[in-house]
Short mmCIF file of C-alpha atoms and ligand atoms in Angstrom, two decimals:
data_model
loop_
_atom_site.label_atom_id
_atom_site.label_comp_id
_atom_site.label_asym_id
_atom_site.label_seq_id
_atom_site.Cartn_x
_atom_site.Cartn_y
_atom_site.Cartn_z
CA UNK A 19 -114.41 -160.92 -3.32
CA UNK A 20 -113.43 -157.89 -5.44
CA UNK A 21 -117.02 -155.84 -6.41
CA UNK A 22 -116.28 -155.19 -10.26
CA UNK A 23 -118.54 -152.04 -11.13
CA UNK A 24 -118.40 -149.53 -13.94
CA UNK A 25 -115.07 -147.64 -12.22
CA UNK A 26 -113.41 -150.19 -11.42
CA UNK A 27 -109.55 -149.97 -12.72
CA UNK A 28 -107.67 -152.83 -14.85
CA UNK A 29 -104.65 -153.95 -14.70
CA UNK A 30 -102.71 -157.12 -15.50
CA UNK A 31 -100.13 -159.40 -16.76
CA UNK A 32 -98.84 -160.44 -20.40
CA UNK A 33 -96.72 -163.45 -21.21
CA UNK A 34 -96.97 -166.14 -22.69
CA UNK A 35 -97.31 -168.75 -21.17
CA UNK A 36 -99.22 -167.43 -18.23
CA UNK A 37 -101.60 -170.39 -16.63
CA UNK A 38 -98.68 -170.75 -13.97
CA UNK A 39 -98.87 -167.10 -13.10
CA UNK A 40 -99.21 -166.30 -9.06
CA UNK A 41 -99.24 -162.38 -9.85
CA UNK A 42 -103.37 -162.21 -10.03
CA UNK A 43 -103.55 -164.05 -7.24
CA UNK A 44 -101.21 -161.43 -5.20
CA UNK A 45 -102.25 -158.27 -6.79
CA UNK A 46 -105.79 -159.12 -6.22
CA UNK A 47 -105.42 -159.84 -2.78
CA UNK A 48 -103.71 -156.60 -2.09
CA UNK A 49 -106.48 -154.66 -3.55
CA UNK A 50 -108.92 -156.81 -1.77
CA UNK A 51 -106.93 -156.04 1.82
CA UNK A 52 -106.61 -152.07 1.03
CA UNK A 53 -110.06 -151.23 -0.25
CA UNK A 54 -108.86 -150.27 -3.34
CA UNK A 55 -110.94 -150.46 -6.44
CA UNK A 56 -109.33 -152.20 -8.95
CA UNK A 57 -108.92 -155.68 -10.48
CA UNK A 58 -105.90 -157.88 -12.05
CA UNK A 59 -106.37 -160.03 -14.99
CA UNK A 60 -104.01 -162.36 -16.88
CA UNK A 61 -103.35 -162.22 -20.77
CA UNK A 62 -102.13 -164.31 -22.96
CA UNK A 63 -100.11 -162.40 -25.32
CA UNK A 64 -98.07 -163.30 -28.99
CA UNK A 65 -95.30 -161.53 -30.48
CA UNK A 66 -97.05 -158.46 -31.74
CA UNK A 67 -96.60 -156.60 -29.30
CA UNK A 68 -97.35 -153.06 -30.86
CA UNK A 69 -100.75 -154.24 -31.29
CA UNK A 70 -100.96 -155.42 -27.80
CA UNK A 71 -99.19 -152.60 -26.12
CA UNK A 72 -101.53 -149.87 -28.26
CA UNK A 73 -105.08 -152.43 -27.68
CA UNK A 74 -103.79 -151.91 -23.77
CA UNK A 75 -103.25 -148.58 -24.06
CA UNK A 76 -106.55 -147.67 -25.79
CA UNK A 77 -108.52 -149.10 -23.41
CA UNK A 78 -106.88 -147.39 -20.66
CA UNK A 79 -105.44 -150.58 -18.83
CA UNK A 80 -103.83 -148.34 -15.80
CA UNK A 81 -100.82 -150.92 -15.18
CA UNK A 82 -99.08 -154.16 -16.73
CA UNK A 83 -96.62 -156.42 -15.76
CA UNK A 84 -94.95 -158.62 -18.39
CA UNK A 85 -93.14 -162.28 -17.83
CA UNK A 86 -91.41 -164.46 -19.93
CA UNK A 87 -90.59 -163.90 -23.22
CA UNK A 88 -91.19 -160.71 -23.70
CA UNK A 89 -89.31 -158.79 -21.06
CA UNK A 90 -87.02 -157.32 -23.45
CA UNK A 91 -89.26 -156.74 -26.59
CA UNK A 92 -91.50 -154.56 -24.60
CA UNK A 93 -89.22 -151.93 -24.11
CA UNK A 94 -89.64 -150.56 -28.03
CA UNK A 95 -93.25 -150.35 -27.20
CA UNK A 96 -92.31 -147.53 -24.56
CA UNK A 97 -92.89 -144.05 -24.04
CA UNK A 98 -89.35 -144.16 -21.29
CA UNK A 99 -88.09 -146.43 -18.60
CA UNK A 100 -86.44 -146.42 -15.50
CA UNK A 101 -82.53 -145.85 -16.08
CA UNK A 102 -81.38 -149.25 -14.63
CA UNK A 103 -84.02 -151.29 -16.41
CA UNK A 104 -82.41 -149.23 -19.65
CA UNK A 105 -79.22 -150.77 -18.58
CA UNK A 106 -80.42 -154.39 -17.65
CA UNK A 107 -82.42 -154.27 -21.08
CA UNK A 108 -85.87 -155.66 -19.47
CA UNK A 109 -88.68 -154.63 -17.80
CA UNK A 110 -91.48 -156.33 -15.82
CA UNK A 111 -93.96 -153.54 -15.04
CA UNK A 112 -95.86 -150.99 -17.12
CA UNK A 113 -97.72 -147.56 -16.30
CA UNK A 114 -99.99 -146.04 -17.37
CA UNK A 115 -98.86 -142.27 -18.75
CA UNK A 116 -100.80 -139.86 -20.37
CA UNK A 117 -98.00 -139.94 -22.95
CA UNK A 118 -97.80 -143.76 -23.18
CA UNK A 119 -96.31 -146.69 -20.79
CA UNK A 120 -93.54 -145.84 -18.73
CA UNK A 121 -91.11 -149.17 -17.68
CA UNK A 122 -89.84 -150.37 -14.24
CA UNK A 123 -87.98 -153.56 -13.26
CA UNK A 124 -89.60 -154.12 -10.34
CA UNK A 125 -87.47 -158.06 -10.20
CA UNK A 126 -84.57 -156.21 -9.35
CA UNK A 127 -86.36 -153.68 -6.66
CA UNK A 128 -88.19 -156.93 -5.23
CA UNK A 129 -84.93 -158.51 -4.61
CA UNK A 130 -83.59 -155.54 -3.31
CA UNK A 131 -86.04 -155.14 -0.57
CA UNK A 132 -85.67 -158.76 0.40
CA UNK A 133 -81.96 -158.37 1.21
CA UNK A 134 -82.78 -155.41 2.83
CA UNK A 135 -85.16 -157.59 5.03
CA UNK A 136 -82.37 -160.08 5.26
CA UNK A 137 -80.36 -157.58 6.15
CA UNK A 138 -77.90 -159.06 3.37
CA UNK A 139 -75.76 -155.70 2.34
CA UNK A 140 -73.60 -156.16 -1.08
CA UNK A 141 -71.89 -153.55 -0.53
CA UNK A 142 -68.34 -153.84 -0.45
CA UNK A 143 -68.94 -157.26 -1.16
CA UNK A 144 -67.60 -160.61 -3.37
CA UNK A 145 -70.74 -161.67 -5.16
CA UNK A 146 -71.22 -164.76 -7.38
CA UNK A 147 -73.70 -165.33 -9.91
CA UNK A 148 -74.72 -168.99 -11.12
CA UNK A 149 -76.36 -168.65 -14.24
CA UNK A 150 -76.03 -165.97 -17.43
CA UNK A 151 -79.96 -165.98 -18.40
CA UNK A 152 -82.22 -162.78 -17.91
CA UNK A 153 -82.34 -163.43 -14.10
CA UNK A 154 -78.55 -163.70 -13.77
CA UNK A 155 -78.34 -160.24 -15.72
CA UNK A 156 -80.86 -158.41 -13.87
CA UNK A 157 -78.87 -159.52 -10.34
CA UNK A 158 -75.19 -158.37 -11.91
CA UNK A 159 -76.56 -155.11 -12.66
CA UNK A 160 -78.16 -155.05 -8.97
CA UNK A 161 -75.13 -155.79 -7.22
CA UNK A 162 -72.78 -153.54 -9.30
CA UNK A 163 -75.33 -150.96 -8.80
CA UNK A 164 -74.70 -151.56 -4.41
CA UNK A 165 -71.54 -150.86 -4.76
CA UNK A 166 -70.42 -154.89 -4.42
CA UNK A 167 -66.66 -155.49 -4.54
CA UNK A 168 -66.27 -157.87 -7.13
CA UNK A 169 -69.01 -160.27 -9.24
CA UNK A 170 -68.10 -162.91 -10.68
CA UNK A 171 -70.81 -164.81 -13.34
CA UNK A 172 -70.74 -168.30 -13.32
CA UNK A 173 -72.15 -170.13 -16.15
CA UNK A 174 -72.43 -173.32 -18.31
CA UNK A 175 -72.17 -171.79 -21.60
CA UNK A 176 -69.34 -169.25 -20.95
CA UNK A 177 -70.18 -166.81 -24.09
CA UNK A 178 -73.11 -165.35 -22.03
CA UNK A 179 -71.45 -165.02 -19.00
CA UNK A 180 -68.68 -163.14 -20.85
CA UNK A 181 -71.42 -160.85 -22.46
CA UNK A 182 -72.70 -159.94 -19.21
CA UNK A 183 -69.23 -159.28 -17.88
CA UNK A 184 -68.70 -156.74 -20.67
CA UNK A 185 -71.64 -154.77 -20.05
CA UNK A 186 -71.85 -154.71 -16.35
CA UNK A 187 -67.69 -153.34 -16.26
CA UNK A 188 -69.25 -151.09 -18.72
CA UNK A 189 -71.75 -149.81 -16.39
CA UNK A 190 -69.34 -149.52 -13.44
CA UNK A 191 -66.82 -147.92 -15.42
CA UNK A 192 -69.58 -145.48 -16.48
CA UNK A 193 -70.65 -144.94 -12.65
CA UNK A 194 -67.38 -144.15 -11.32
CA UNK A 195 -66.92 -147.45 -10.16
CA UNK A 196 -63.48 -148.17 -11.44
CA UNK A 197 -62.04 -151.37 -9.27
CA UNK A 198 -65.40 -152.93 -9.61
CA UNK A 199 -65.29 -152.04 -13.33
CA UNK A 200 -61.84 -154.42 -13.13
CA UNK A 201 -63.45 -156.74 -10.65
CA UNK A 202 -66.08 -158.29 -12.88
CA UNK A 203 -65.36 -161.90 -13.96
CA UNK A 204 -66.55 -164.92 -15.86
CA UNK A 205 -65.80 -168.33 -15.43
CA UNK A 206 -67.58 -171.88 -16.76
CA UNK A 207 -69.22 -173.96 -13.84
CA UNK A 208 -66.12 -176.38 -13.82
CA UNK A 209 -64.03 -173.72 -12.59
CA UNK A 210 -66.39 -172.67 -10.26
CA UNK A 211 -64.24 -173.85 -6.84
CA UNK A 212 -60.88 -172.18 -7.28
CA UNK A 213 -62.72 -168.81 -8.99
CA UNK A 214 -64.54 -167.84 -5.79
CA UNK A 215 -63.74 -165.82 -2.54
CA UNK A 216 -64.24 -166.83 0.74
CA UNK A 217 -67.05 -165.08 2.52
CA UNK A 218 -68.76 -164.12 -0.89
CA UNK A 219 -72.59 -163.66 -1.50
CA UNK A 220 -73.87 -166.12 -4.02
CA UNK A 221 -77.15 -166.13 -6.15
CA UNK A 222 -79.03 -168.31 -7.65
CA UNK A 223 -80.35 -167.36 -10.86
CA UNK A 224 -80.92 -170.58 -13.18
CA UNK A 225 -83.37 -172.81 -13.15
CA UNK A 226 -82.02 -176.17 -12.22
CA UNK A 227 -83.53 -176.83 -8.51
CA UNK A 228 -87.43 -175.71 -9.59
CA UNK A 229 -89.93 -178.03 -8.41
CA UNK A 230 -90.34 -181.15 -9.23
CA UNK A 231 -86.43 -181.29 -9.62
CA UNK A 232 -85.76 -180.70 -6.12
CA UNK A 233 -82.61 -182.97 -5.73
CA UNK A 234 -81.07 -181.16 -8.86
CA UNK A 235 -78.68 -178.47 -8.09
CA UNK A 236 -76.28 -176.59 -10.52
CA UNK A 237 -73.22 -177.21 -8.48
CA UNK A 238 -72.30 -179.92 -5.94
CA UNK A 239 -68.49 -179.00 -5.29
CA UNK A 240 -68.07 -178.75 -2.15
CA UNK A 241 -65.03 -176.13 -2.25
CA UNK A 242 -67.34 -173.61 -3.53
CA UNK A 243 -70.23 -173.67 -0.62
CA UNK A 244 -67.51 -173.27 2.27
CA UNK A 245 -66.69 -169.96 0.21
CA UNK A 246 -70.46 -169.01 0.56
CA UNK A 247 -71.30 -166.75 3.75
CA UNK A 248 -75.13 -166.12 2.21
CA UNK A 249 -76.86 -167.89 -0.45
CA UNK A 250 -80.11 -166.50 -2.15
CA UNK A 251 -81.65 -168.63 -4.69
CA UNK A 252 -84.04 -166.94 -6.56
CA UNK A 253 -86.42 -170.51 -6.75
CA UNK A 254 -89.39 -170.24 -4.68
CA UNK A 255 -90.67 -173.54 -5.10
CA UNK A 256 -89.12 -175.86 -3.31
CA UNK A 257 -89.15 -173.56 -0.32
CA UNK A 258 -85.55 -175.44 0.56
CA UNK A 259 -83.82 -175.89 -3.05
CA UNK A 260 -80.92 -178.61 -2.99
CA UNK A 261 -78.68 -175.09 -3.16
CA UNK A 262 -80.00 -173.84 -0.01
CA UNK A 263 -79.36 -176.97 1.63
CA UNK A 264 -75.48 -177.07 0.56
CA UNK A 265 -75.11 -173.51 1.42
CA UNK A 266 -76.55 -174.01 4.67
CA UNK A 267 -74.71 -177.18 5.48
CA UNK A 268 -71.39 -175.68 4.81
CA UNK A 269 -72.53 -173.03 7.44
CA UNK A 270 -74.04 -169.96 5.39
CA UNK A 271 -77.25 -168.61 5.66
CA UNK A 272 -79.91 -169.48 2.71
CA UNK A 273 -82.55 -167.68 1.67
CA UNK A 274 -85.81 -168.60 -1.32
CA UNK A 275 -87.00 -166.28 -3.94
CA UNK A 276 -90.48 -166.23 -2.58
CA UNK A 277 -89.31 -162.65 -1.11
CA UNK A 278 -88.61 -161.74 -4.06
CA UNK A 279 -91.80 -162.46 -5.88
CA UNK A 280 -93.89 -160.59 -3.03
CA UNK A 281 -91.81 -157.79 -3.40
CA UNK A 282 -91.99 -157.93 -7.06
CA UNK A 283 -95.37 -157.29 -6.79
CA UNK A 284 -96.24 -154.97 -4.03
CA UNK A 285 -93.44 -152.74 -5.51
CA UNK A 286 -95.45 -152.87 -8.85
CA UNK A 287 -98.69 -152.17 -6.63
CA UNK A 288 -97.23 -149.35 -4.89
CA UNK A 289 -96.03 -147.46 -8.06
CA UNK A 290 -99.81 -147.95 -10.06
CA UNK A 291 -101.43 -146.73 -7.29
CA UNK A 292 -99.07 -144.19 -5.26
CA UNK A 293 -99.25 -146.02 -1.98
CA UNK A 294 -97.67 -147.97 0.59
CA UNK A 295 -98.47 -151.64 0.99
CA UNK A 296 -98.63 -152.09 4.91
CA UNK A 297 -96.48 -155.29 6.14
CA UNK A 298 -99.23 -156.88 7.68
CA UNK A 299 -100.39 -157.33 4.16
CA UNK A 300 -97.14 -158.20 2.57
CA UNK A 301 -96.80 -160.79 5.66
CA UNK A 302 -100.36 -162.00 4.81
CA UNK A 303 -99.62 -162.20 1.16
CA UNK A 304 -96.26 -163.96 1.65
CA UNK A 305 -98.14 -166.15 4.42
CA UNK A 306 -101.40 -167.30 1.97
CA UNK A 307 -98.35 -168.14 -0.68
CA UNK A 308 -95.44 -170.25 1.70
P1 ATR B 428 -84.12 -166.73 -16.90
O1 ATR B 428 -84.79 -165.74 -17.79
O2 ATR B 428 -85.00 -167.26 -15.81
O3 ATR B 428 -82.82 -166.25 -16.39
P2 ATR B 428 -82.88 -168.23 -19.02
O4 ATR B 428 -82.57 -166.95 -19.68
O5 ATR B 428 -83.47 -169.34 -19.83
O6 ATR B 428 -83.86 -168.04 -17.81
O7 ATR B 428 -81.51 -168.74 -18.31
C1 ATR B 428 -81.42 -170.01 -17.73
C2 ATR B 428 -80.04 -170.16 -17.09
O8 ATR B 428 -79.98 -171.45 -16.46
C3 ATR B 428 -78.87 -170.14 -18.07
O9 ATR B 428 -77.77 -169.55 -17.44
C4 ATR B 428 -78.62 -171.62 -18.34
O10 ATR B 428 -77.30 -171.95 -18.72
P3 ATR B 428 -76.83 -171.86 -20.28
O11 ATR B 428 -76.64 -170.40 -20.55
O12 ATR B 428 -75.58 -172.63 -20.33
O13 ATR B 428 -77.95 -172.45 -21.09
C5 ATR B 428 -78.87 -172.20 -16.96
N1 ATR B 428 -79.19 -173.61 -17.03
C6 ATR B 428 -80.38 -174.16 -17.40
N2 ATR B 428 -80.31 -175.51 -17.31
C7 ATR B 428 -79.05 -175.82 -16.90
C8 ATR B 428 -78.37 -177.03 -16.60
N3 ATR B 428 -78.97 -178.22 -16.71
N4 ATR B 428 -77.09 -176.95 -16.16
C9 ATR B 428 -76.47 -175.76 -16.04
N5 ATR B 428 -77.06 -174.58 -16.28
C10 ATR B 428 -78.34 -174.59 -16.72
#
């Protein structure tokens, strides 16, 4: 149990809502496992989040994350951010500046590292989004950002796959990355089976799958999962979503989000308190939440 006392450091979580929240949980067990003196509380925040950012601030809350909805909002409240998280338009974690908070997207660097455990490379690769919400953006700017070979964002409503297309061609275009800048595509889910490469890396990135929904899947054709070589949904819970289990029948390799989430966290960890989470507490972590 974490020994509160009068130096003890505060950090913590705004959303809204937040009773589901696991980060507390995580960052508190960290802390716990290190030695370090400091403790992680959830918040329930509204929309005014000037008020909330400044309260924070005031009080010298050393680190934040933020969830759903205000991922986006928070970034006027900021003294500067992280140059992809400018790009993606969202952040997740806050620091604590002596000039005010500075933004990361830690989602994106949490999914990084659990590729890189996967040893799942994008680059030079055909990679497929499924969804056009805040997740799906966040991955399209990851995998233009390794250097993938083509994206294409797959999506029910196709307007906000099309917006996301137009900003991450932008980007490469921007970056030197001229045949990915061409490369970037949008299709509706019906077209989904035609519109995809063979051998392609696919993500998950709506919501259709989550617990208790685990027979529901955003895409049953069967043309499209023998195109899949790795599938990563970014669902945790079910541990085997009904997309993992088509992309592993066809004969890829599936992966959860619960990576993800750990990594989410212990990157946020690591830049608060300028150190390196050992892996036999990430394992643990990952361990007490599988
Ligand atoms: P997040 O921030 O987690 O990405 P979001 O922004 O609400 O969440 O995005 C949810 C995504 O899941 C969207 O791409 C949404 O499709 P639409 O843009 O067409 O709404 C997708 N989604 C949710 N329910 C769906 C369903 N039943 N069938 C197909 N797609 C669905």
């Amino acid at each position: 149990m974490i020994n509160i006392n009068g130096h003890t450091s505060v950090y913590g979580i705004i959303g809204n809502p937040i009773s589901h929240t696991m980060s507390p949980a995580i960052h508190n067990m960290i802390s716990e496992a290190m030695g370090i003196d400091s403790v992680y509380v959830p918040f329930v925040a509204n929309d005014d989040l000037k008020s909330i950012v400044k309260g924070l601030y005031s009080l010298g809350v050393q680190g934040i994350n933020v969830t759903v909805p205000y991922k986006t909002g928070i970034i006027y409240e900021l003294y500067g951010l992280e140059p992809l998280a400018m790009e993606i338009g969202a952040v997740n974690t806050l620091k604590y500046t002596e000039h005010g908070y500075y933004g990361y997207n830690t989602d994106i660097l949490g999914l990084e590292r659990e590729l890189k455990d996967e040893k799942v490379s994008l680059y030079g690769r055909d990679t497929v989004i499924l969804g056009a919400g805040g997740a799906a953006r966040a991955v399209a700017f990851l995998c233009a950002a390794q250097g993938a070979a083509s994206i294409t964002i797959v999506n029910r409503t196709l307007n906000k796959a099309l917006d996301i297309r137009a900003d991450v061609a932008a980007y490469a275009g921007r970056n030197g990355m001229y045949a990915l800048s061409e490369n970037v595509n949008a299709v509706t889910l019906k077209e989904i089976g035609s519109a995809v490469p063979y051998g392609c890396i696919a993500f998950q990135c709506t919501n259709v799958g989550l617990a208790p929904d685990d027979s529901s899947c955003v895409v049953h054709d069967g043309s499209f999962y023998k195109r899949v070589a790795a599938g990563i949904d970014l669902i945790y819970r079910p541990a085997e979503t009904m997309f993992m289990k088509y992309v592993k029948s066809a004969g890829g390799e599936a992966y959860n989000g619960l990576k993800m989430l750990v990594y989410q966290a212990v990157s946020a960890y690591e830049i608060w308190h300028s150190v390196a989470v050992p892996d036999v507490v990430i394992y643990d972590v990952e361990r007490s939440l599988r």
